[in-house]
Coordinates of C-alpha atoms in Angstrom, one line a residue:
X828 CA -12.2 -1.1 -10.8
X829 CA -14.9 -2.1 -8.1
X830 CA -15.8 -4.8 -9.9
X831 CA -12.5 -5.9 -9.9
X832 CA -11.6 -5.6 -6.9
X833 CA -15.3 -7.3 -6.4
X834 CA -13.3 -10.5 -8.4
X835 CA -9.9 -10.3 -6.8
X836 CA -12.4 -10.8 -3.2
X837 CA -14.6 -13.2 -5.0
X838 CA -10.7 -15.2 -5.8
X839 CA -9.7 -14.7 -2.7
X840 CA -12.6 -16.6 -1.9
X841 CA -12.7 -19.5 -3.6
X842 CA -9.4 -19.8 -3.7
X843 CA -10.2 -23.5 -3.1
X844 CA -11.4 -23.7 -6.9
X845 CA -8.6 -22.2 -7.9
X846 CA -5.8 -25.2 -5.8
X847 CA -8.0 -27.4 -7.6
X848 CA -8.0 -26.6 -10.7
X849 CA -4.0 -26.2 -9.9
X850 CA -3.5 -29.7 -9.2
X851 CA -5.5 -31.0 -12.5
X852 CA -4.1 -29.3 -14.7
X853 CA -0.6 -28.5 -13.3
X854 CA 2.5 -30.4 -13.1
X855 CA 4.8 -27.8 -13.0
X856 CA 6.7 -26.9 -10.1
X857 CA 5.9 -23.3 -10.1
X858 CA 2.8 -23.9 -9.2
X859 CA 2.6 -20.0 -7.6
X860 CA 3.1 -19.2 -10.9
X861 CA 0.3 -20.6 -12.6
X862 CA -2.2 -19.7 -9.6
X863 CA -1.4 -16.2 -10.6
X864 CA -1.8 -16.8 -14.4
X865 CA -5.1 -17.8 -13.4
X866 CA -6.0 -15.1 -11.0
X867 CA -4.5 -12.4 -13.6
X868 CA -7.1 -14.2 -16.3
X869 CA -9.8 -13.9 -14.5
X870 CA -9.0 -10.9 -13.1
X871 CA -8.1 -9.9 -17.2
X872 CA -12.2 -11.5 -18.4
X873 CA -13.4 -9.1 -15.6
X874 CA -11.7 -6.0 -16.6
X875 CA -12.5 -6.7 -20.5
X876 CA -16.5 -7.8 -19.7
X877 CA -17.2 -5.0 -17.5
X878 CA -15.9 -2.5 -20.3
X879 CA -18.5 -3.9 -22.8
X880 CA -21.2 -4.4 -20.4
X881 CA -20.8 -1.7 -18.5
X882 CA -19.4 0.8 -21.2
X883 CA -20.8 -0.7 -24.2
X884 CA -16.8 -1.0 -25.8
X885 CA -14.4 -2.4 -25.7
X886 CA -11.7 -0.9 -23.6
X887 CA -9.3 1.5 -24.9
X888 CA -5.2 1.5 -24.2
X889 CA -5.2 3.9 -22.3
X890 CA -8.1 1.8 -19.7
X891 CA -5.7 -1.1 -20.1
X892 CA -2.9 0.4 -18.7
X893 CA -4.8 1.5 -16.0
X894 CA -5.8 -1.6 -15.7
X895 CA -1.8 -2.7 -16.3
X896 CA -0.9 -0.7 -13.6
X897 CA -3.7 -1.7 -11.0
X898 CA -2.8 -5.3 -11.1
X899 CA 1.0 -4.6 -10.6
X900 CA -0.1 -3.0 -7.6
X901 CA -2.0 -6.0 -6.0
X902 CA 0.8 -8.4 -7.4
X903 CA 2.3 -8.7 -4.4
X904 CA -1.3 -9.1 -2.7
X905 CA -2.1 -11.5 -5.1
X906 CA 0.8 -14.3 -5.4
X907 CA 0.3 -14.0 -1.3
X908 CA -2.6 -16.4 -1.5
X909 CA -1.0 -19.5 -1.7

């Protein structure tokens, strides 16, 4: 979870990069949803990578459920970045 929290901090610190991605890739009106998708994708990637790196295995269903709950608990914070 610490690595995921760090990834959130990194994302907040580098939100200009995500804004550039949105500008280049999004032609939809709801860029906030697109941005949230990018952020959640980064978090999922970090979760999956850190599980493989630290534990040497793929995440269990229980760990994934915990990850989902964590993301859900931070959703409003992540949506308010934009």
